Amino acid sequence: MSAVTISTLARMKREGEKIAVLTVYDYSFAAAVDAAGVDVALVGDSLGNVVQGQASTLPVSLDDMVYHCRCVSRGLDRALLVGDLPFMTYQVNAETAMRSAGRLMQEGGAQVVKLEGGVVMADTVRFLVERGVPVCGHVGLTPQSVNQLGGYRVQGRDEASAARVREDALALQQAGASLIVLEAVPASLAASLSEELTIPTIGIGAGPDCDGQVLVLYDMLGLYPHPSPKFCTDFLAGKGSVAAALKAYVDEVKAGAFPTAEHSY
Ligand code: KIV
């Protein structure tokens, strides 16, 4: 059982093996997610919603992210640890982004950092990658921009918006990103981007044809006390244990059985 690296993910894309990703925020769930065979453990700033009870991810601090990354890193043997850069820790300039990424990696044990935004973040992504920081991009619905987007809305529905999502994704690849999250975009757009890009795409609300899938752990276990988005399923229902639910998720993602058209836009 060798540890997953960004090269593993590149190989999985080339060979058509689906990549199973889950968010995780603490040691015990990290160990469970790792044991279930999840390839990438994402310490998402969604912890602002599901752990802290905030209305958005905007209040999450870099100290919060470092703390949760550190907890998660102790629970992983195999999965690659990706940590989110929170709002205002990378947008101002590339130097700030480098310092923030450095903290997530040095203090938190993150192996890859994730940031939101496409064309506008491309120079920063290049700056990080050239200095040894692997980057995961995130385009489509970018929750840190919820106020700019006017809510948590599907992106890329019309031609102009789909073209913007495509430009964003291509700019990130061009800048050296190792993988890219596509959130809440039509399945047809995600399918064509997954075909066009050479780096792996990880979908959430982006249909079945991405190279991998990610869900928020507390959503897919039915723990978050608010209605789940259409693209999520309660994997714990009827399974009897968290371990069985996580295993079912990994098996369904790997088999291409989750998500289906019913979870897609
Ligand atoms: O913060 C997060 O959990 C994320 C995923 C939803 C992709 O960015």
PDB file of C-alpha atoms and ligand atoms in Angstrom:
ATOM      1  CA  MET A   1       0.000   0.000   0.000  1.00  0.00           C
ATOM      2  CA  SER A   2       2.018   2.979  -1.182  1.00  0.00           C
ATOM      3  CA  ALA A   3       1.183   6.555  -0.284  1.00  0.00           C
ATOM      4  CA  VAL A   4      -0.767   8.543  -2.873  1.00  0.00           C
ATOM      5  CA  THR A   5       1.161  11.391  -4.505  1.00  0.00           C
ATOM      6  CA  ILE A   6       0.330  13.848  -7.266  1.00  0.00           C
ATOM      7  CA  SER A   7       2.075  11.421  -9.665  1.00  0.00           C
ATOM      8  CA  THR A   8      -0.323   8.673  -8.540  1.00  0.00           C
ATOM      9  CA  LEU A   9      -3.267  10.919  -9.390  1.00  0.00           C
ATOM     10  CA  ALA A  10      -1.803  11.727 -12.818  1.00  0.00           C
ATOM     11  CA  ARG A  11      -1.364   8.005 -13.479  1.00  0.00           C
ATOM     12  CA  MET A  12      -4.920   7.261 -12.321  1.00  0.00           C
ATOM     13  CA  LYS A  13      -6.239   9.799 -14.821  1.00  0.00           C
ATOM     14  CA  ARG A  14      -4.151   8.304 -17.643  1.00  0.00           C
ATOM     15  CA  GLU A  15      -5.365   4.796 -16.792  1.00  0.00           C
ATOM     16  CA  GLY A  16      -9.010   5.794 -16.288  1.00  0.00           C
ATOM     17  CA  GLU A  17      -9.096   4.848 -12.590  1.00  0.00           C
ATOM     18  CA  LYS A  18     -11.565   7.046 -10.700  1.00  0.00           C
ATOM     19  CA  ILE A  19     -10.179   9.108  -7.795  1.00  0.00           C
ATOM     20  CA  ALA A  20     -12.151   8.984  -4.520  1.00  0.00           C
ATOM     21  CA  VAL A  21     -11.906  12.156  -2.414  1.00  0.00           C
ATOM     22  CA  LEU A  22     -13.614  13.128   0.843  1.00  0.00           C
ATOM     23  CA  THR A  23     -13.304  16.116   3.110  1.00  0.00           C
ATOM     24  CA  VAL A  24     -12.065  15.333   6.614  1.00  0.00           C
ATOM     25  CA  TYR A  25     -11.305  17.520   9.603  1.00  0.00           C
ATOM     26  CA  ASP A  26      -9.988  15.404  12.485  1.00  0.00           C
ATOM     27  CA  TYR A  27      -7.803  12.444  13.434  1.00  0.00           C
ATOM     28  CA  SER A  28     -10.426   9.712  13.957  1.00  0.00           C
ATOM     29  CA  PHE A  29     -12.317  10.397  10.739  1.00  0.00           C
ATOM     30  CA  ALA A  30      -8.985  10.699   8.908  1.00  0.00           C
ATOM     31  CA  ALA A  31      -8.030   7.197  10.035  1.00  0.00           C
ATOM     32  CA  ALA A  32     -11.452   5.862   8.962  1.00  0.00           C
ATOM     33  CA  VAL A  33     -11.320   7.595   5.578  1.00  0.00           C
ATOM     34  CA  ASP A  34      -7.794   6.321   4.988  1.00  0.00           C
ATOM     35  CA  ALA A  35      -8.755   2.755   5.944  1.00  0.00           C
ATOM     36  CA  ALA A  36     -11.708   2.898   3.521  1.00  0.00           C
ATOM     37  CA  GLY A  37      -9.330   3.530   0.604  1.00  0.00           C
ATOM     38  CA  VAL A  38     -10.058   7.191  -0.054  1.00  0.00           C
ATOM     39  CA  ASP A  39      -7.261   8.512  -2.293  1.00  0.00           C
ATOM     40  CA  VAL A  40      -7.310  12.180  -1.269  1.00  0.00           C
ATOM     41  CA  ALA A  41      -8.282  13.626   2.130  1.00  0.00           C
ATOM     42  CA  LEU A  42      -9.287  17.252   1.680  1.00  0.00           C
ATOM     43  CA  VAL A  43      -9.220  19.440   4.761  1.00  0.00           C
ATOM     44  CA  GLY A  44     -11.779  21.811   3.278  1.00  0.00           C
ATOM     45  CA  ASP A  45     -12.669  25.225   4.595  1.00  0.00           C
ATOM     46  CA  SER A  46     -16.196  23.757   4.574  1.00  0.00           C
ATOM     47  CA  LEU A  47     -15.200  23.065   8.182  1.00  0.00           C
ATOM     48  CA  GLY A  48     -16.464  26.624   8.711  1.00  0.00           C
ATOM     49  CA  ASN A  49     -19.971  25.324   7.952  1.00  0.00           C
ATOM     50  CA  VAL A  50     -19.998  21.761   9.221  1.00  0.00           C
ATOM     51  CA  VAL A  51     -17.614  21.949  12.216  1.00  0.00           C
ATOM     52  CA  GLN A  52     -17.892  25.587  13.322  1.00  0.00           C
ATOM     53  CA  GLY A  53     -21.553  26.212  12.390  1.00  0.00           C
ATOM     54  CA  GLN A  54     -20.790  29.379  10.424  1.00  0.00           C
ATOM     55  CA  ALA A  55     -23.076  30.532   7.593  1.00  0.00           C
ATOM     56  CA  SER A  56     -20.206  30.519   5.068  1.00  0.00           C
ATOM     57  CA  THR A  57     -16.532  29.639   4.751  1.00  0.00           C
ATOM     58  CA  LEU A  58     -15.440  33.284   4.915  1.00  0.00           C
ATOM     59  CA  PRO A  59     -14.684  33.433   8.670  1.00  0.00           C
ATOM     60  CA  VAL A  60     -12.305  30.442   8.582  1.00  0.00           C
ATOM     61  CA  SER A  61      -8.762  31.446   9.529  1.00  0.00           C
ATOM     62  CA  LEU A  62      -5.382  30.086   8.543  1.00  0.00           C
ATOM     63  CA  ASP A  63      -4.852  29.042  12.172  1.00  0.00           C
ATOM     64  CA  ASP A  64      -8.085  26.990  11.954  1.00  0.00           C
ATOM     65  CA  MET A  65      -6.863  25.290   8.786  1.00  0.00           C
ATOM     66  CA  VAL A  66      -3.395  24.576  10.203  1.00  0.00           C
ATOM     67  CA  TYR A  67      -4.957  23.040  13.321  1.00  0.00           C
ATOM     68  CA  HIS A  68      -7.326  20.762  11.385  1.00  0.00           C
ATOM     69  CA  CYS A  69      -4.656  19.762   8.839  1.00  0.00           C
ATOM     70  CA  ARG A  70      -2.361  18.780  11.700  1.00  0.00           C
ATOM     71  CA  CYS A  71      -5.096  16.634  13.302  1.00  0.00           C
ATOM     72  CA  VAL A  72      -5.869  14.937   9.972  1.00  0.00           C
ATOM     73  CA  SER A  73      -2.239  14.337   9.047  1.00  0.00           C
ATOM     74  CA  ARG A  74      -1.820  12.142  12.145  1.00  0.00           C
ATOM     75  CA  GLY A  75      -4.605   9.834  10.936  1.00  0.00           C
ATOM     76  CA  LEU A  76      -3.402   9.232   7.365  1.00  0.00           C
ATOM     77  CA  ASP A  77      -1.088   6.479   6.121  1.00  0.00           C
ATOM     78  CA  ARG A  78      -1.965   6.392   2.436  1.00  0.00           C
ATOM     79  CA  ALA A  79      -4.261   9.226   1.351  1.00  0.00           C
ATOM     80  CA  LEU A  80      -2.820  12.475  -0.016  1.00  0.00           C
ATOM     81  CA  LEU A  81      -3.542  15.431   2.283  1.00  0.00           C
ATOM     82  CA  VAL A  82      -4.864  18.519   0.478  1.00  0.00           C
ATOM     83  CA  GLY A  83      -5.477  21.624   2.609  1.00  0.00           C
ATOM     84  CA  ASP A  84      -7.643  24.595   1.663  1.00  0.00           C
ATOM     85  CA  LEU A  85      -6.190  28.082   1.774  1.00  0.00           C
ATOM     86  CA  PRO A  86      -8.938  30.121   3.450  1.00  0.00           C
ATOM     87  CA  PHE A  87     -10.356  33.463   2.312  1.00  0.00           C
ATOM     88  CA  MET A  88      -7.890  36.385   2.446  1.00  0.00           C
ATOM     89  CA  THR A  89      -4.810  34.222   2.888  1.00  0.00           C
ATOM     90  CA  TYR A  90      -3.844  34.061  -0.809  1.00  0.00           C
ATOM     91  CA  GLN A  91      -5.845  36.576  -2.857  1.00  0.00           C
ATOM     92  CA  VAL A  92      -3.817  39.713  -2.030  1.00  0.00           C
ATOM     93  CA  ASN A  93      -0.596  38.634  -3.735  1.00  0.00           C
ATOM     94  CA  ALA A  94       1.575  35.627  -4.510  1.00  0.00           C
ATOM     95  CA  GLU A  95       3.977  36.272  -1.608  1.00  0.00           C
ATOM     96  CA  THR A  96       1.112  36.134   0.893  1.00  0.00           C
ATOM     97  CA  ALA A  97      -0.133  32.945  -0.762  1.00  0.00           C
ATOM     98  CA  MET A  98       3.356  31.415  -0.461  1.00  0.00           C
ATOM     99  CA  ARG A  99       3.540  32.240   3.269  1.00  0.00           C
ATOM    100  CA  SER A 100       0.066  30.796   3.868  1.00  0.00           C
ATOM    101  CA  ALA A 101       0.843  27.658   1.857  1.00  0.00           C
ATOM    102  CA  GLY A 102       4.107  27.313   3.782  1.00  0.00           C
ATOM    103  CA  ARG A 103       2.206  27.271   7.085  1.00  0.00           C
ATOM    104  CA  LEU A 104      -0.289  24.666   5.854  1.00  0.00           C
ATOM    105  CA  MET A 105       2.585  22.458   4.730  1.00  0.00           C
ATOM    106  CA  GLN A 106       5.147  23.027   7.510  1.00  0.00           C
ATOM    107  CA  GLU A 107       2.799  23.235  10.488  1.00  0.00           C
ATOM    108  CA  GLY A 108      -0.219  21.338   9.172  1.00  0.00           C
ATOM    109  CA  GLY A 109       1.410  18.591   7.121  1.00  0.00           C
ATOM    110  CA  ALA A 110      -0.558  19.409   3.948  1.00  0.00           C
ATOM    111  CA  GLN A 111       0.998  17.952   0.799  1.00  0.00           C
ATOM    112  CA  VAL A 112      -1.019  20.026  -1.663  1.00  0.00           C
ATOM    113  CA  VAL A 113      -2.803  23.352  -1.148  1.00  0.00           C
ATOM    114  CA  LYS A 114      -6.159  24.187  -2.719  1.00  0.00           C
ATOM    115  CA  LEU A 115      -7.264  27.662  -3.703  1.00  0.00           C
ATOM    116  CA  GLU A 116     -10.350  29.050  -5.426  1.00  0.00           C
ATOM    117  CA  GLY A 117     -10.401  31.013  -8.680  1.00  0.00           C
ATOM    118  CA  GLY A 118      -9.127  30.549 -12.210  1.00  0.00           C
ATOM    119  CA  VAL A 119      -7.606  33.113 -14.597  1.00  0.00           C
ATOM    120  CA  VAL A 120      -7.227  35.655 -11.795  1.00  0.00           C
ATOM    121  CA  MET A 121      -5.231  33.200  -9.650  1.00  0.00           C
ATOM    122  CA  ALA A 122      -3.047  31.783 -12.441  1.00  0.00           C
ATOM    123  CA  ASP A 123       0.051  33.897 -11.674  1.00  0.00           C
ATOM    124  CA  THR A 124      -0.182  32.981  -7.996  1.00  0.00           C
ATOM    125  CA  VAL A 125      -0.505  29.286  -8.848  1.00  0.00           C
ATOM    126  CA  ARG A 126       2.587  29.531 -11.074  1.00  0.00           C
ATOM    127  CA  PHE A 127       4.488  31.308  -8.286  1.00  0.00           C
ATOM    128  CA  LEU A 128       3.618  28.542  -5.791  1.00  0.00           C
ATOM    129  CA  VAL A 129       4.313  25.654  -8.162  1.00  0.00           C
ATOM    130  CA  GLU A 130       7.695  27.068  -9.221  1.00  0.00           C
ATOM    131  CA  ARG A 131       8.630  27.186  -5.521  1.00  0.00           C
ATOM    132  CA  GLY A 132       7.702  23.574  -4.785  1.00  0.00           C
ATOM    133  CA  VAL A 133       4.094  23.884  -3.641  1.00  0.00           C
ATOM    134  CA  PRO A 134       1.691  21.538  -5.454  1.00  0.00           C
ATOM    135  CA  VAL A 135      -1.653  23.232  -6.102  1.00  0.00           C
ATOM    136  CA  CYS A 136      -5.231  22.011  -6.493  1.00  0.00           C
ATOM    137  CA  GLY A 137      -7.450  24.537  -8.285  1.00  0.00           C
ATOM    138  CA  HIS A 138     -11.170  25.041  -7.685  1.00  0.00           C
ATOM    139  CA  VAL A 139     -13.518  26.569 -10.293  1.00  0.00           C
ATOM    140  CA  GLY A 140     -17.238  26.737 -11.013  1.00  0.00           C
ATOM    141  CA  LEU A 141     -19.050  27.509  -7.778  1.00  0.00           C
ATOM    142  CA  THR A 142     -16.346  28.922  -5.521  1.00  0.00           C
ATOM    143  CA  PRO A 143     -17.895  29.266  -2.036  1.00  0.00           C
ATOM    144  CA  GLN A 144     -15.461  31.971  -0.863  1.00  0.00           C
ATOM    145  CA  SER A 145     -17.041  34.187  -3.569  1.00  0.00           C
ATOM    146  CA  VAL A 146     -20.622  33.512  -2.441  1.00  0.00           C
ATOM    147  CA  ASN A 147     -21.306  37.229  -2.008  1.00  0.00           C
ATOM    148  CA  GLN A 148     -19.998  37.993  -5.487  1.00  0.00           C
ATOM    149  CA  LEU A 149     -21.943  35.103  -7.019  1.00  0.00           C
ATOM    150  CA  GLY A 150     -25.172  36.104  -5.251  1.00  0.00           C
ATOM    151  CA  GLY A 151     -25.609  32.717  -3.594  1.00  0.00           C
ATOM    152  CA  TYR A 152     -24.633  29.087  -3.974  1.00  0.00           C
ATOM    153  CA  ARG A 153     -25.651  28.787  -7.630  1.00  0.00           C
ATOM    154  CA  VAL A 154     -24.753  26.394 -10.415  1.00  0.00           C
ATOM    155  CA  GLN A 155     -22.135  27.990 -12.699  1.00  0.00           C
ATOM    156  CA  GLY A 156     -21.574  27.490 -16.427  1.00  0.00           C
ATOM    157  CA  ARG A 157     -25.205  27.041 -17.408  1.00  0.00           C
ATOM    158  CA  ASP A 158     -25.149  29.455 -20.364  1.00  0.00           C
ATOM    159  CA  GLU A 159     -22.587  29.723 -23.122  1.00  0.00           C
ATOM    160  CA  ALA A 160     -20.718  32.745 -21.739  1.00  0.00           C
ATOM    161  CA  SER A 161     -20.532  31.349 -18.230  1.00  0.00           C
ATOM    162  CA  ALA A 162     -19.443  27.907 -19.502  1.00  0.00           C
ATOM    163  CA  ALA A 163     -16.687  29.596 -21.531  1.00  0.00           C
ATOM    164  CA  ARG A 164     -15.486  31.388 -18.372  1.00  0.00           C
ATOM    165  CA  VAL A 165     -15.331  28.132 -16.398  1.00  0.00           C
ATOM    166  CA  ARG A 166     -13.364  26.546 -19.260  1.00  0.00           C
ATOM    167  CA  GLU A 167     -10.911  29.484 -19.447  1.00  0.00           C
ATOM    168  CA  ASP A 168     -10.443  29.310 -15.673  1.00  0.00           C
ATOM    169  CA  ALA A 169      -9.712  25.584 -15.744  1.00  0.00           C
ATOM    170  CA  LEU A 170      -7.285  25.864 -18.670  1.00  0.00           C
ATOM    171  CA  ALA A 171      -5.471  28.792 -17.016  1.00  0.00           C
ATOM    172  CA  LEU A 172      -4.936  26.757 -13.850  1.00  0.00           C
ATOM    173  CA  GLN A 173      -3.604  23.781 -15.804  1.00  0.00           C
ATOM    174  CA  GLN A 174      -1.327  26.086 -17.791  1.00  0.00           C
ATOM    175  CA  ALA A 175      -0.037  27.601 -14.525  1.00  0.00           C
ATOM    176  CA  GLY A 176       0.962  24.172 -13.235  1.00  0.00           C
ATOM    177  CA  ALA A 177      -1.931  23.053 -11.013  1.00  0.00           C
ATOM    178  CA  SER A 178      -1.837  19.297 -10.351  1.00  0.00           C
ATOM    179  CA  LEU A 179      -5.590  18.771 -10.113  1.00  0.00           C
ATOM    180  CA  ILE A 180      -8.742  20.808 -10.159  1.00  0.00           C
ATOM    181  CA  VAL A 181     -12.092  20.727  -8.352  1.00  0.00           C
ATOM    182  CA  LEU A 182     -15.137  21.458 -10.534  1.00  0.00           C
ATOM    183  CA  GLU A 183     -18.018  22.476  -8.261  1.00  0.00           C
ATOM    184  CA  ALA A 184     -21.683  22.778  -9.289  1.00  0.00           C
ATOM    185  CA  VAL A 185     -21.328  22.902 -13.056  1.00  0.00           C
ATOM    186  CA  PRO A 186     -23.470  21.092 -15.634  1.00  0.00           C
ATOM    187  CA  ALA A 187     -22.466  17.471 -16.169  1.00  0.00           C
ATOM    188  CA  SER A 188     -21.934  18.054 -19.900  1.00  0.00           C
ATOM    189  CA  LEU A 189     -19.461  20.899 -19.249  1.00  0.00           C
ATOM    190  CA  ALA A 190     -17.555  18.853 -16.643  1.00  0.00           C
ATOM    191  CA  ALA A 191     -17.416  15.902 -19.051  1.00  0.00           C
ATOM    192  CA  SER A 192     -15.914  17.971 -21.857  1.00  0.00           C
ATOM    193  CA  LEU A 193     -13.426  19.657 -19.500  1.00  0.00           C
ATOM    194  CA  SER A 194     -12.362  16.279 -18.099  1.00  0.00           C
ATOM    195  CA  GLU A 195     -11.724  15.151 -21.667  1.00  0.00           C
ATOM    196  CA  GLU A 196      -9.801  18.304 -22.607  1.00  0.00           C
ATOM    197  CA  LEU A 197      -7.642  18.740 -19.495  1.00  0.00           C
ATOM    198  CA  THR A 198      -4.597  16.561 -18.927  1.00  0.00           C
ATOM    199  CA  ILE A 199      -4.753  17.060 -15.131  1.00  0.00           C
ATOM    200  CA  PRO A 200      -7.381  15.184 -13.071  1.00  0.00           C
ATOM    201  CA  THR A 201     -10.765  16.829 -12.487  1.00  0.00           C
ATOM    202  CA  ILE A 202     -12.534  16.171  -9.189  1.00  0.00           C
ATOM    203  CA  GLY A 203     -16.251  16.844  -9.354  1.00  0.00           C
ATOM    204  CA  ILE A 204     -18.761  17.892  -6.715  1.00  0.00           C
ATOM    205  CA  GLY A 205     -22.148  18.445  -8.290  1.00  0.00           C
ATOM    206  CA  ALA A 206     -20.421  18.107 -11.664  1.00  0.00           C
ATOM    207  CA  GLY A 207     -21.821  14.826 -12.951  1.00  0.00           C
ATOM    208  CA  PRO A 208     -20.384  11.344 -13.396  1.00  0.00           C
ATOM    209  CA  ASP A 209     -17.687  11.980 -15.999  1.00  0.00           C
ATOM    210  CA  CYS A 210     -15.055  13.754 -13.889  1.00  0.00           C
ATOM    211  CA  ASP A 211     -11.836  11.886 -13.147  1.00  0.00           C
ATOM    212  CA  GLY A 212     -12.760  11.762  -9.473  1.00  0.00           C
ATOM    213  CA  GLN A 213     -15.446  12.787  -7.010  1.00  0.00           C
ATOM    214  CA  VAL A 214     -15.469  14.648  -3.706  1.00  0.00           C
ATOM    215  CA  LEU A 215     -18.191  15.086  -1.079  1.00  0.00           C
ATOM    216  CA  VAL A 216     -18.286  16.859   2.250  1.00  0.00           C
ATOM    217  CA  LEU A 217     -17.924  14.088   4.851  1.00  0.00           C
ATOM    218  CA  TYR A 218     -20.672  15.359   7.162  1.00  0.00           C
ATOM    219  CA  ASP A 219     -23.105  15.624   4.218  1.00  0.00           C
ATOM    220  CA  MET A 220     -22.490  12.088   2.960  1.00  0.00           C
ATOM    221  CA  LEU A 221     -22.885  10.707   6.498  1.00  0.00           C
ATOM    222  CA  GLY A 222     -26.108  12.688   7.001  1.00  0.00           C
ATOM    223  CA  LEU A 223     -24.629  14.534   9.992  1.00  0.00           C
ATOM    224  CA  TYR A 224     -24.976  18.169   8.892  1.00  0.00           C
ATOM    225  CA  PRO A 225     -28.293  19.440  10.261  1.00  0.00           C
ATOM    226  CA  HIS A 226     -29.357  21.254   7.088  1.00  0.00           C
ATOM    227  CA  PRO A 227     -30.786  19.949   3.797  1.00  0.00           C
ATOM    228  CA  SER A 228     -28.119  18.332   1.626  1.00  0.00           C
ATOM    229  CA  PRO A 229     -27.486  19.588  -1.882  1.00  0.00           C
ATOM    230  CA  LYS A 230     -29.007  17.581  -4.748  1.00  0.00           C
ATOM    231  CA  PHE A 231     -25.618  16.094  -5.647  1.00  0.00           C
ATOM    232  CA  CYS A 232     -25.168  14.384  -2.277  1.00  0.00           C
ATOM    233  CA  THR A 233     -26.406  11.027  -0.960  1.00  0.00           C
ATOM    234  CA  ASP A 234     -26.561   9.788   2.632  1.00  0.00           C
ATOM    235  CA  PHE A 235     -24.149   6.841   2.403  1.00  0.00           C
ATOM    236  CA  LEU A 236     -24.685   5.933   6.076  1.00  0.00           C
ATOM    237  CA  ALA A 237     -28.400   5.249   5.617  1.00  0.00           C
ATOM    238  CA  GLY A 238     -28.942   1.505   5.908  1.00  0.00           C
ATOM    239  CA  LYS A 239     -25.217   0.709   6.247  1.00  0.00           C
ATOM    240  CA  GLY A 240     -24.951   0.346  10.012  1.00  0.00           C
ATOM    241  CA  SER A 241     -21.431   1.772  10.439  1.00  0.00           C
ATOM    242  CA  VAL A 242     -19.316   4.710   9.353  1.00  0.00           C
ATOM    243  CA  ALA A 243     -16.692   2.289   8.007  1.00  0.00           C
ATOM    244  CA  ALA A 244     -19.302   0.592   5.773  1.00  0.00           C
ATOM    245  CA  ALA A 245     -20.602   3.961   4.542  1.00  0.00           C
ATOM    246  CA  LEU A 246     -17.108   5.175   3.624  1.00  0.00           C
ATOM    247  CA  LYS A 247     -16.320   1.883   1.886  1.00  0.00           C
ATOM    248  CA  ALA A 248     -19.594   2.094  -0.089  1.00  0.00           C
ATOM    249  CA  TYR A 249     -18.669   5.615  -1.218  1.00  0.00           C
ATOM    250  CA  VAL A 250     -15.214   4.536  -2.385  1.00  0.00           C
ATOM    251  CA  ASP A 251     -16.617   1.456  -4.157  1.00  0.00           C
ATOM    252  CA  GLU A 252     -19.340   3.470  -5.921  1.00  0.00           C
ATOM    253  CA  VAL A 253     -16.957   6.214  -7.043  1.00  0.00           C
ATOM    254  CA  LYS A 254     -14.411   3.687  -8.302  1.00  0.00           C
ATOM    255  CA  ALA A 255     -17.121   1.743 -10.182  1.00  0.00           C
ATOM    256  CA  GLY A 256     -18.569   4.929 -11.693  1.00  0.00           C
ATOM    257  CA  ALA A 257     -21.872   4.160  -9.920  1.00  0.00           C
ATOM    258  CA  PHE A 258     -21.873   7.482  -8.005  1.00  0.00           C
ATOM    259  CA  PRO A 259     -22.890  10.100  -8.958  1.00  0.00           C
ATOM    260  CA  THR A 260     -25.758   9.376 -11.349  1.00  0.00           C
ATOM    261  CA  ALA A 261     -27.795  11.749 -13.521  1.00  0.00           C
ATOM    262  CA  GLU A 262     -30.112  12.251 -10.535  1.00  0.00           C
ATOM    263  CA  HIS A 263     -27.219  13.934  -8.630  1.00  0.00           C
ATOM    264  CA  SER A 264     -26.234  16.121 -11.605  1.00  0.00           C
ATOM    265  CA  TYR A 265     -27.158  19.466 -13.152  1.00  0.00           C
TER     266      TYR A 265
HETATM  267  O1  KIV B   1     -14.166  23.218   1.421  1.00  0.00           O
HETATM  268  C1  KIV B   1     -14.505  22.165   0.869  1.00  0.00           C
HETATM  269  O2  KIV B   1     -14.941  21.208   1.493  1.00  0.00           O
HETATM  270  C2  KIV B   1     -14.377  22.088  -0.578  1.00  0.00           C
HETATM  271  C3  KIV B   1     -15.049  20.939  -1.259  1.00  0.00           C
HETATM  272  C4  KIV B   1     -16.511  21.125  -1.250  1.00  0.00           C
HETATM  273  C5  KIV B   1     -14.533  20.715  -2.622  1.00  0.00           C
HETATM  274  O3  KIV B   1     -13.797  22.927  -1.185  1.00  0.00           O
END
